[in-house]
Backbone as XML, in Angstrom:
<?xml version="1.0"?>
<chain id="A" units="angstrom">
  <residue number="1" name="MET">
    <atom name="N" x="0.835" y="-1.174" z="0.000"/>
    <atom name="CA" x="0.000" y="0.000" z="0.000"/>
    <atom name="C" x="0.887" y="1.247" z="0.000"/>
  </residue>
  <residue number="2" name="LYS">
    <atom name="N" x="0.628" y="2.153" z="-0.892"/>
    <atom name="CA" x="1.400" y="3.379" z="-1.011"/>
    <atom name="C" x="0.806" y="4.454" z="-0.102"/>
  </residue>
  <residue number="3" name="LYS">
    <atom name="N" x="1.665" y="5.087" z="0.700"/>
    <atom name="CA" x="1.192" y="6.131" z="1.611"/>
    <atom name="C" x="1.546" y="7.500" z="1.037"/>
  </residue>
  <residue number="4" name="ASN">
    <atom name="N" x="0.602" y="8.412" z="1.105"/>
    <atom name="CA" x="0.827" y="9.789" z="0.680"/>
    <atom name="C" x="0.952" y="10.669" z="1.908"/>
  </residue>
  <residue number="5" name="ILE">
    <atom name="N" x="2.003" y="11.485" z="1.917"/>
    <atom name="CA" x="2.195" y="12.433" z="3.016"/>
    <atom name="C" x="1.748" y="13.798" z="2.508"/>
  </residue>
  <residue number="6" name="SER">
    <atom name="N" x="0.822" y="14.384" z="3.210"/>
    <atom name="CA" x="0.294" y="15.680" z="2.781"/>
    <atom name="C" x="1.294" y="16.792" z="3.068"/>
  </residue>
  <residue number="7" name="ALA">
    <atom name="N" x="1.137" y="17.879" z="2.371"/>
    <atom name="CA" x="1.997" y="19.037" z="2.559"/>
    <atom name="C" x="1.872" y="19.577" z="3.976"/>
  </residue>
  <residue number="8" name="SER">
    <atom name="N" x="0.682" y="19.536" z="4.535"/>
    <atom name="CA" x="0.501" y="20.055" z="5.889"/>
    <atom name="C" x="1.216" y="19.170" z="6.911"/>
  </residue>
  <residue number="9" name="THR">
    <atom name="N" x="1.266" y="17.857" z="6.669"/>
    <atom name="CA" x="2.001" y="16.963" z="7.566"/>
    <atom name="C" x="3.493" y="17.256" z="7.496"/>
  </residue>
  <residue number="10" name="LEU">
    <atom name="N" x="4.016" y="17.470" z="6.295"/>
    <atom name="CA" x="5.434" y="17.808" z="6.136"/>
    <atom name="C" x="5.766" y="19.138" z="6.804"/>
  </residue>
  <residue number="11" name="MET">
    <atom name="N" x="4.878" y="20.107" z="6.670"/>
    <atom name="CA" x="5.088" y="21.421" z="7.293"/>
    <atom name="C" x="5.118" y="21.285" z="8.809"/>
  </residue>
  <residue number="12" name="ALA">
    <atom name="N" x="4.212" y="20.495" z="9.361"/>
    <atom name="CA" x="4.169" y="20.300" z="10.810"/>
    <atom name="C" x="5.444" y="19.638" z="11.304"/>
  </residue>
  <residue number="13" name="LEU">
    <atom name="N" x="5.940" y="18.661" z="10.581"/>
    <atom name="CA" x="7.186" y="17.993" z="10.966"/>
    <atom name="C" x="8.367" y="18.965" z="10.906"/>
  </residue>
  <residue number="14" name="ALA">
    <atom name="N" x="8.396" y="19.787" z="9.876"/>
    <atom name="CA" x="9.479" y="20.764" z="9.746"/>
    <atom name="C" x="9.451" y="21.771" z="10.891"/>
  </residue>
  <residue number="15" name="LEU">
    <atom name="N" x="8.272" y="22.229" z="11.259"/>
    <atom name="CA" x="8.150" y="23.197" z="12.350"/>
    <atom name="C" x="8.547" y="22.584" z="13.686"/>
  </residue>
  <residue number="16" name="LEU">
    <atom name="N" x="8.240" y="21.315" z="13.865"/>
    <atom name="CA" x="8.618" y="20.647" z="15.106"/>
    <atom name="C" x="10.122" y="20.399" z="15.178"/>
  </residue>
  <residue number="17" name="ALA">
    <atom name="N" x="10.753" y="20.190" z="14.039"/>
    <atom name="CA" x="12.180" y="19.896" z="14.010"/>
    <atom name="C" x="13.043" y="21.151" z="14.114"/>
  </residue>
  <residue number="18" name="ALA">
    <atom name="N" x="12.530" y="22.311" z="13.704"/>
    <atom name="CA" x="13.322" y="23.542" z="13.671"/>
    <atom name="C" x="13.953" y="23.893" z="15.013"/>
  </residue>
  <residue number="19" name="PRO">
    <atom name="N" x="13.227" y="23.858" z="16.139"/>
    <atom name="CA" x="13.878" y="24.195" z="17.416"/>
    <atom name="C" x="15.018" y="23.238" z="17.770"/>
  </residue>
  <residue number="20" name="ALA">
    <atom name="N" x="14.891" y="21.989" z="17.408"/>
    <atom name="CA" x="15.954" y="21.030" z="17.700"/>
    <atom name="C" x="17.210" y="21.363" z="16.910"/>
  </residue>
  <residue number="21" name="PHE">
    <atom name="N" x="17.052" y="21.735" z="15.644"/>
    <atom name="CA" x="18.207" y="22.109" z="14.844"/>
    <atom name="C" x="18.839" y="23.397" z="15.357"/>
  </residue>
  <residue number="22" name="ALA">
    <atom name="N" x="18.036" y="24.358" z="15.727"/>
    <atom name="CA" x="18.558" y="25.624" z="16.248"/>
    <atom name="C" x="19.328" y="25.401" z="17.538"/>
  </residue>
  <residue number="23" name="GLN">
    <atom name="N" x="18.810" y="24.578" z="18.409"/>
    <atom name="CA" x="19.485" y="24.305" z="19.674"/>
    <atom name="C" x="20.797" y="23.583" z="19.411"/>
  </residue>
  <residue number="24" name="ASP">
    <atom name="N" x="20.800" y="22.638" z="18.494"/>
    <atom name="CA" x="22.005" y="21.889" z="18.170"/>
    <atom name="C" x="23.060" y="22.822" z="17.590"/>
  </residue>
  <residue number="25" name="HIS">
    <atom name="N" x="22.676" y="23.746" z="16.734"/>
    <atom name="CA" x="23.605" y="24.663" z="16.084"/>
    <atom name="C" x="24.252" y="25.615" z="17.079"/>
  </residue>
  <residue number="26" name="ALA">
    <atom name="N" x="23.519" y="26.050" z="18.065"/>
    <atom name="CA" x="24.019" y="27.073" z="18.998"/>
    <atom name="C" x="25.205" y="26.594" z="19.809"/>
  </residue>
  <residue number="27" name="GLY">
    <atom name="N" x="25.362" y="25.315" z="20.016"/>
    <atom name="CA" x="26.440" y="24.824" z="20.866"/>
    <atom name="C" x="27.680" y="24.397" z="20.133"/>
  </residue>
  <residue number="28" name="HIS">
    <atom name="N" x="27.798" y="24.711" z="18.844"/>
    <atom name="CA" x="28.931" y="24.204" z="18.078"/>
    <atom name="C" x="29.859" y="25.299" z="17.607"/>
  </residue>
  <residue number="29" name="GLY">
    <atom name="N" x="31.129" y="24.963" z="17.585"/>
    <atom name="CA" x="32.159" y="25.772" z="16.956"/>
    <atom name="C" x="32.197" y="27.215" z="17.403"/>
  </residue>
  <residue number="30" name="SER">
    <atom name="N" x="32.499" y="28.077" z="16.449"/>
    <atom name="CA" x="32.696" y="29.486" z="16.747"/>
    <atom name="C" x="31.396" y="30.208" z="17.061"/>
  </residue>
  <residue number="31" name="HIS">
    <atom name="N" x="30.270" y="29.539" z="16.903"/>
    <atom name="CA" x="28.991" y="30.179" z="17.178"/>
    <atom name="C" x="28.601" y="30.090" z="18.649"/>
  </residue>
  <residue number="32" name="ALA">
    <atom name="N" x="29.345" y="29.341" z="19.440"/>
    <atom name="CA" x="29.026" y="29.237" z="20.864"/>
    <atom name="C" x="29.173" y="30.614" z="21.503"/>
  </residue>
  <residue number="33" name="GLY">
    <atom name="N" x="28.230" y="30.984" z="22.299"/>
    <atom name="CA" x="28.305" y="32.253" z="23.009"/>
    <atom name="C" x="27.618" y="33.403" z="22.301"/>
  </residue>
  <residue number="34" name="HIS">
    <atom name="N" x="27.098" y="33.188" z="21.082"/>
    <atom name="CA" x="26.370" y="34.266" z="20.417"/>
    <atom name="C" x="25.219" y="34.711" z="21.306"/>
  </residue>
  <residue number="35" name="GLY">
    <atom name="N" x="25.079" y="35.978" z="21.467"/>
    <atom name="CA" x="23.984" y="36.504" z="22.256"/>
    <atom name="C" x="24.179" y="36.342" z="23.753"/>
  </residue>
  <residue number="36" name="ALA">
    <atom name="N" x="25.373" y="35.914" z="24.173"/>
    <atom name="CA" x="25.613" y="35.670" z="25.586"/>
    <atom name="C" x="25.832" y="36.967" z="26.363"/>
  </residue>
  <residue number="37" name="GLN">
    <atom name="N" x="26.119" y="38.047" z="25.652"/>
    <atom name="CA" x="26.359" y="39.319" z="26.309"/>
    <atom name="C" x="25.056" y="39.830" z="26.914"/>
  </residue>
  <residue number="38" name="ALA">
    <atom name="N" x="25.104" y="40.277" z="28.132"/>
    <atom name="CA" x="23.922" y="40.797" z="28.804"/>
    <atom name="C" x="23.437" y="42.053" z="28.082"/>
  </residue>
  <residue number="39" name="PRO">
    <atom name="N" x="22.146" y="42.218" z="27.878"/>
    <atom name="CA" x="21.626" y="43.385" z="27.173"/>
    <atom name="C" x="22.072" y="44.708" z="27.785"/>
  </residue>
  <residue number="40" name="ALA">
    <atom name="N" x="22.195" y="44.769" z="29.094"/>
    <atom name="CA" x="22.595" y="46.017" z="29.747"/>
    <atom name="C" x="24.034" y="46.386" z="29.407"/>
  </residue>
  <residue number="41" name="ALA">
    <atom name="N" x="24.861" y="45.402" z="29.057"/>
    <atom name="CA" x="26.260" y="45.660" z="28.772"/>
    <atom name="C" x="26.493" y="46.071" z="27.323"/>
  </residue>
  <residue number="42" name="LYS">
    <atom name="N" x="25.498" y="45.898" z="26.454"/>
    <atom name="CA" x="25.652" y="46.245" z="25.054"/>
    <atom name="C" x="25.689" y="47.753" z="24.884"/>
  </residue>
  <residue number="43" name="LYS">
    <atom name="N" x="26.446" y="48.182" z="23.877"/>
    <atom name="CA" x="26.509" y="49.599" z="23.561"/>
    <atom name="C" x="25.228" y="50.003" z="22.854"/>
  </residue>
  <residue number="44" name="THR">
    <atom name="N" x="24.860" y="51.254" z="22.998"/>
    <atom name="CA" x="23.650" y="51.739" z="22.345"/>
    <atom name="C" x="23.967" y="52.974" z="21.519"/>
  </residue>
  <residue number="45" name="GLY">
    <atom name="N" x="23.078" y="53.299" z="20.630"/>
    <atom name="CA" x="23.189" y="54.525" z="19.845"/>
    <atom name="C" x="24.413" y="54.556" z="18.958"/>
  </residue>
  <residue number="46" name="ALA">
    <atom name="N" x="25.024" y="55.737" z="18.825"/>
    <atom name="CA" x="26.153" y="55.928" z="17.932"/>
    <atom name="C" x="27.357" y="55.096" z="18.335"/>
  </residue>
  <residue number="47" name="ALA">
    <atom name="N" x="27.492" y="54.819" z="19.621"/>
    <atom name="CA" x="28.637" y="54.028" z="20.074"/>
    <atom name="C" x="28.580" y="52.614" z="19.525"/>
  </residue>
  <residue number="48" name="ASN">
    <atom name="N" x="27.419" y="52.155" z="19.102"/>
    <atom name="CA" x="27.264" y="50.796" z="18.605"/>
    <atom name="C" x="27.728" y="50.644" z="17.155"/>
  </residue>
  <residue number="49" name="THR">
    <atom name="N" x="28.098" y="51.720" z="16.494"/>
    <atom name="CA" x="28.520" y="51.631" z="15.101"/>
    <atom name="C" x="29.888" y="51.006" z="14.960"/>
  </residue>
  <residue number="50" name="GLY">
    <atom name="N" x="30.666" y="50.972" z="16.000"/>
    <atom name="CA" x="31.979" y="50.347" z="15.930"/>
    <atom name="C" x="33.033" y="51.238" z="15.315"/>
  </residue>
  <residue number="51" name="ASN">
    <atom name="N" x="32.779" y="52.545" z="15.164"/>
    <atom name="CA" x="33.744" y="53.426" z="14.527"/>
    <atom name="C" x="35.064" y="53.496" z="15.279"/>
  </residue>
  <residue number="52" name="ALA">
    <atom name="N" x="35.025" y="53.553" z="16.613"/>
    <atom name="CA" x="36.272" y="53.609" z="17.378"/>
    <atom name="C" x="37.074" y="52.338" z="17.140"/>
  </residue>
  <residue number="53" name="SER">
    <atom name="N" x="36.422" y="51.201" z="17.153"/>
    <atom name="CA" x="37.101" y="49.942" z="16.889"/>
    <atom name="C" x="37.582" y="49.898" z="15.445"/>
  </residue>
  <residue number="54" name="PHE">
    <atom name="N" x="36.778" y="50.407" z="14.541"/>
    <atom name="CA" x="37.165" y="50.438" z="13.134"/>
    <atom name="C" x="38.460" y="51.213" z="12.976"/>
  </residue>
  <residue number="55" name="GLU">
    <atom name="N" x="38.517" y="52.381" z="13.602"/>
    <atom name="CA" x="39.721" y="53.221" z="13.525"/>
    <atom name="C" x="40.948" y="52.491" z="14.049"/>
  </residue>
  <residue number="56" name="SER">
    <atom name="N" x="40.802" y="51.807" z="15.160"/>
    <atom name="CA" x="41.958" y="51.128" z="15.748"/>
    <atom name="C" x="42.359" y="49.894" z="14.942"/>
  </residue>
  <residue number="57" name="LEU">
    <atom name="N" x="41.419" y="49.295" z="14.228"/>
    <atom name="CA" x="41.727" y="48.101" z="13.442"/>
    <atom name="C" x="42.254" y="48.426" z="12.042"/>
  </residue>
  <residue number="58" name="ASP">
    <atom name="N" x="41.928" y="49.583" z="11.526"/>
    <atom name="CA" x="42.390" y="49.986" z="10.195"/>
    <atom name="C" x="43.856" y="50.406" z="10.292"/>
  </residue>
  <residue number="59" name="LYS">
    <atom name="N" x="44.727" y="49.420" z="10.369"/>
    <atom name="CA" x="46.160" y="49.659" z="10.616"/>
    <atom name="C" x="46.824" y="50.485" z="9.524"/>
  </residue>
  <residue number="60" name="ASN">
    <atom name="N" x="46.475" y="50.244" z="8.267"/>
    <atom name="CA" x="47.129" y="50.972" z="7.180"/>
    <atom name="C" x="46.389" y="52.250" z="6.782"/>
  </residue>
  <residue number="61" name="ARG">
    <atom name="N" x="45.346" y="52.579" z="7.511"/>
    <atom name="CA" x="44.582" y="53.825" z="7.339"/>
    <atom name="C" x="44.072" y="54.020" z="5.910"/>
  </residue>
  <residue number="62" name="ASP">
    <atom name="N" x="43.615" y="52.906" z="5.299"/>
    <atom name="CA" x="43.079" y="53.006" z="3.952"/>
    <atom name="C" x="41.559" y="53.132" z="3.927"/>
  </residue>
  <residue number="63" name="GLY">
    <atom name="N" x="40.937" y="53.173" z="5.113"/>
    <atom name="CA" x="39.492" y="53.300" z="5.187"/>
    <atom name="C" x="38.754" y="51.974" z="5.133"/>
  </residue>
  <residue number="64" name="PHE">
    <atom name="N" x="39.504" y="50.877" z="5.232"/>
    <atom name="CA" x="38.924" y="49.540" z="5.216"/>
    <atom name="C" x="39.603" y="48.681" z="6.278"/>
  </residue>
  <residue number="65" name="VAL">
    <atom name="N" x="38.917" y="47.622" z="6.687"/>
    <atom name="CA" x="39.512" y="46.623" z="7.574"/>
    <atom name="C" x="39.488" y="45.304" z="6.819"/>
  </residue>
  <residue number="66" name="ASN">
    <atom name="N" x="40.668" y="44.701" z="6.669"/>
    <atom name="CA" x="40.712" y="43.390" z="6.037"/>
    <atom name="C" x="41.052" y="42.342" z="7.095"/>
  </residue>
  <residue number="67" name="LYS">
    <atom name="N" x="40.985" y="41.072" z="6.718"/>
    <atom name="CA" x="41.208" y="39.992" z="7.686"/>
    <atom name="C" x="42.574" y="40.085" z="8.342"/>
  </residue>
  <residue number="68" name="ALA">
    <atom name="N" x="43.584" y="40.463" z="7.588"/>
    <atom name="CA" x="44.948" y="40.534" z="8.117"/>
    <atom name="C" x="45.075" y="41.593" z="9.217"/>
  </residue>
  <residue number="69" name="GLU">
    <atom name="N" x="44.205" y="42.593" z="9.198"/>
    <atom name="CA" x="44.259" y="43.646" z="10.207"/>
    <atom name="C" x="43.544" y="43.266" z="11.504"/>
  </residue>
  <residue number="70" name="LEU">
    <atom name="N" x="42.743" y="42.208" z="11.465"/>
    <atom name="CA" x="42.030" y="41.786" z="12.673"/>
    <atom name="C" x="42.952" y="40.978" z="13.582"/>
  </residue>
  <residue number="71" name="PRO">
    <atom name="N" x="42.861" y="41.191" z="14.893"/>
    <atom name="CA" x="43.646" y="40.389" z="15.827"/>
    <atom name="C" x="43.301" y="38.907" z="15.703"/>
  </residue>
  <residue number="72" name="GLU">
    <atom name="N" x="44.215" y="38.066" z="16.122"/>
    <atom name="CA" x="44.092" y="36.619" z="15.951"/>
    <atom name="C" x="42.774" y="36.031" z="16.436"/>
  </residue>
  <residue number="73" name="ARG">
    <atom name="N" x="42.269" y="36.479" z="17.549"/>
    <atom name="CA" x="41.042" y="35.897" z="18.112"/>
    <atom name="C" x="39.839" y="36.849" z="18.042"/>
  </residue>
  <residue number="74" name="HIS">
    <atom name="N" x="39.864" y="37.786" z="17.142"/>
    <atom name="CA" x="38.747" y="38.722" z="17.010"/>
    <atom name="C" x="37.494" y="37.954" z="16.591"/>
  </residue>
  <residue number="75" name="PRO">
    <atom name="N" x="36.355" y="38.198" z="17.252"/>
    <atom name="CA" x="35.136" y="37.444" z="16.942"/>
    <atom name="C" x="34.625" y="37.648" z="15.520"/>
  </residue>
  <residue number="76" name="LEU">
    <atom name="N" x="35.043" y="38.701" z="14.861"/>
    <atom name="CA" x="34.588" y="38.973" z="13.501"/>
    <atom name="C" x="35.265" y="38.066" z="12.468"/>
  </residue>
  <residue number="77" name="LEU">
    <atom name="N" x="36.398" y="37.481" z="12.810"/>
    <atom name="CA" x="37.107" y="36.626" z="11.851"/>
    <atom name="C" x="36.224" y="35.508" z="11.302"/>
  </residue>
  <residue number="78" name="ALA">
    <atom name="N" x="35.482" y="34.863" z="12.174"/>
    <atom name="CA" x="34.639" y="33.741" z="11.745"/>
    <atom name="C" x="33.470" y="34.186" z="10.871"/>
  </residue>
  <residue number="79" name="HIS">
    <atom name="N" x="33.139" y="35.461" z="10.887"/>
    <atom name="CA" x="31.977" y="35.980" z="10.162"/>
    <atom name="C" x="32.358" y="37.011" z="9.107"/>
  </residue>
  <residue number="80" name="PHE">
    <atom name="N" x="33.639" y="37.100" z="8.805"/>
    <atom name="CA" x="34.119" y="38.139" z="7.910"/>
    <atom name="C" x="33.411" y="38.103" z="6.558"/>
  </residue>
  <residue number="81" name="GLY">
    <atom name="N" x="33.274" y="36.923" z="5.994"/>
    <atom name="CA" x="32.648" y="36.779" z="4.682"/>
    <atom name="C" x="31.205" y="37.237" z="4.652"/>
  </residue>
  <residue number="82" name="MET">
    <atom name="N" x="30.489" y="37.027" z="5.755"/>
    <atom name="CA" x="29.100" y="37.475" z="5.823"/>
    <atom name="C" x="29.032" y="38.997" z="5.886"/>
  </residue>
  <residue number="83" name="GLY">
    <atom name="N" x="30.019" y="39.615" z="6.500"/>
    <atom name="CA" x="30.030" y="41.066" z="6.603"/>
    <atom name="C" x="30.470" y="41.749" z="5.322"/>
  </residue>
  <residue number="84" name="ASP">
    <atom name="N" x="31.295" y="41.054" z="4.534"/>
    <atom name="CA" x="31.827" y="41.608" z="3.289"/>
    <atom name="C" x="30.782" y="41.469" z="2.184"/>
  </residue>
  <residue number="85" name="LYS">
    <atom name="N" x="29.806" y="42.347" z="2.205"/>
    <atom name="CA" x="28.650" y="42.248" z="1.302"/>
    <atom name="C" x="29.017" y="42.371" z="-0.179"/>
  </residue>
  <residue number="86" name="ASN">
    <atom name="N" x="30.018" y="43.178" z="-0.507"/>
    <atom name="CA" x="30.368" y="43.334" z="-1.923"/>
    <atom name="C" x="31.482" y="42.384" z="-2.359"/>
  </residue>
  <residue number="87" name="GLY">
    <atom name="N" x="31.981" y="41.557" z="-1.439"/>
    <atom name="CA" x="32.948" y="40.521" z="-1.781"/>
    <atom name="C" x="34.313" y="41.013" z="-2.205"/>
  </residue>
  <residue number="88" name="ASP">
    <atom name="N" x="34.711" y="42.206" z="-1.739"/>
    <atom name="CA" x="36.007" y="42.737" z="-2.143"/>
    <atom name="C" x="37.144" y="42.355" z="-1.186"/>
  </residue>
  <residue number="89" name="GLY">
    <atom name="N" x="36.845" y="41.554" z="-0.168"/>
    <atom name="CA" x="37.890" y="41.095" z="0.749"/>
    <atom name="C" x="38.225" y="42.075" z="1.851"/>
  </residue>
  <residue number="90" name="LYS">
    <atom name="N" x="37.435" y="43.120" z="1.972"/>
    <atom name="CA" x="37.664" y="44.114" z="3.023"/>
    <atom name="C" x="36.329" y="44.695" z="3.447"/>
  </residue>
  <residue number="91" name="LEU">
    <atom name="N" x="36.298" y="45.264" z="4.641"/>
    <atom name="CA" x="35.075" y="45.851" z="5.183"/>
    <atom name="C" x="35.210" y="47.364" z="5.226"/>
  </residue>
  <residue number="92" name="ASP">
    <atom name="N" x="34.240" y="48.056" z="4.620"/>
    <atom name="CA" x="34.198" y="49.506" z="4.797"/>
    <atom name="C" x="33.517" y="49.785" z="6.135"/>
  </residue>
  <residue number="93" name="ARG">
    <atom name="N" x="33.363" y="51.034" z="6.483"/>
    <atom name="CA" x="32.783" y="51.376" z="7.790"/>
    <atom name="C" x="31.379" y="50.789" z="7.981"/>
  </residue>
  <residue number="94" name="LYS">
    <atom name="N" x="30.552" y="50.875" z="6.970"/>
    <atom name="CA" x="29.177" y="50.393" z="7.074"/>
    <atom name="C" x="29.151" y="48.863" z="7.200"/>
  </residue>
  <residue number="95" name="GLU">
    <atom name="N" x="29.943" y="48.180" z="6.370"/>
    <atom name="CA" x="30.012" y="46.719" z="6.453"/>
    <atom name="C" x="30.529" y="46.279" z="7.814"/>
  </residue>
  <residue number="96" name="PHE">
    <atom name="N" x="31.528" y="46.998" z="8.324"/>
    <atom name="CA" x="32.096" y="46.672" z="9.622"/>
    <atom name="C" x="31.056" y="46.830" z="10.728"/>
  </residue>
  <residue number="97" name="ALA">
    <atom name="N" x="30.340" y="47.953" z="10.711"/>
    <atom name="CA" x="29.326" y="48.206" z="11.733"/>
    <atom name="C" x="28.215" y="47.155" z="11.673"/>
  </residue>
  <residue number="98" name="ASN">
    <atom name="N" x="27.789" y="46.804" z="10.460"/>
    <atom name="CA" x="26.747" y="45.788" z="10.307"/>
    <atom name="C" x="27.235" y="44.425" z="10.767"/>
  </residue>
  <residue number="99" name="ALA">
    <atom name="N" x="28.461" y="44.083" z="10.450"/>
    <atom name="CA" x="29.020" y="42.797" z="10.863"/>
    <atom name="C" x="29.166" y="42.729" z="12.377"/>
  </residue>
  <residue number="100" name="MET">
    <atom name="N" x="29.610" y="43.808" z="12.990"/>
    <atom name="CA" x="29.764" y="43.835" z="14.449"/>
    <atom name="C" x="28.410" y="43.715" z="15.133"/>
  </residue>
  <residue number="101" name="ALA">
    <atom name="N" x="27.379" y="44.268" z="14.516"/>
    <atom name="CA" x="26.033" y="44.188" z="15.082"/>
    <atom name="C" x="25.497" y="42.754" z="15.052"/>
  </residue>
  <residue number="102" name="MET">
    <atom name="N" x="26.024" y="41.930" z="14.139"/>
    <atom name="CA" x="25.595" y="40.528" z="14.058"/>
    <atom name="C" x="26.176" y="39.683" z="15.175"/>
  </residue>
  <residue number="103" name="LEU">
    <atom name="N" x="27.255" y="40.135" z="15.768"/>
    <atom name="CA" x="27.917" y="39.327" z="16.800"/>
    <atom name="C" x="27.162" y="39.325" z="18.095"/>
  </residue>
</chain>
């Protein structure tokens, strides 16, 4: 006997499985600790743009931060590619601020 699985049954299974996958993902690799910072400790407003950090990381003062300019254990290293929206291998101020906001 051939069994047909309805679309609604598949959707229900997917929705039930999603929290398990999310929980499993959170405890692995460089993603551990995301969101662990207490909300009260986070910077707000203009200070959250990361400009001061951008300035200190832009070692060659070319207006960009590339991977080589980031310290060895900087949390942005693991997410550099996601922040580099135009794929030029470096982060401008806006890309840097957006990438830092993802951490």
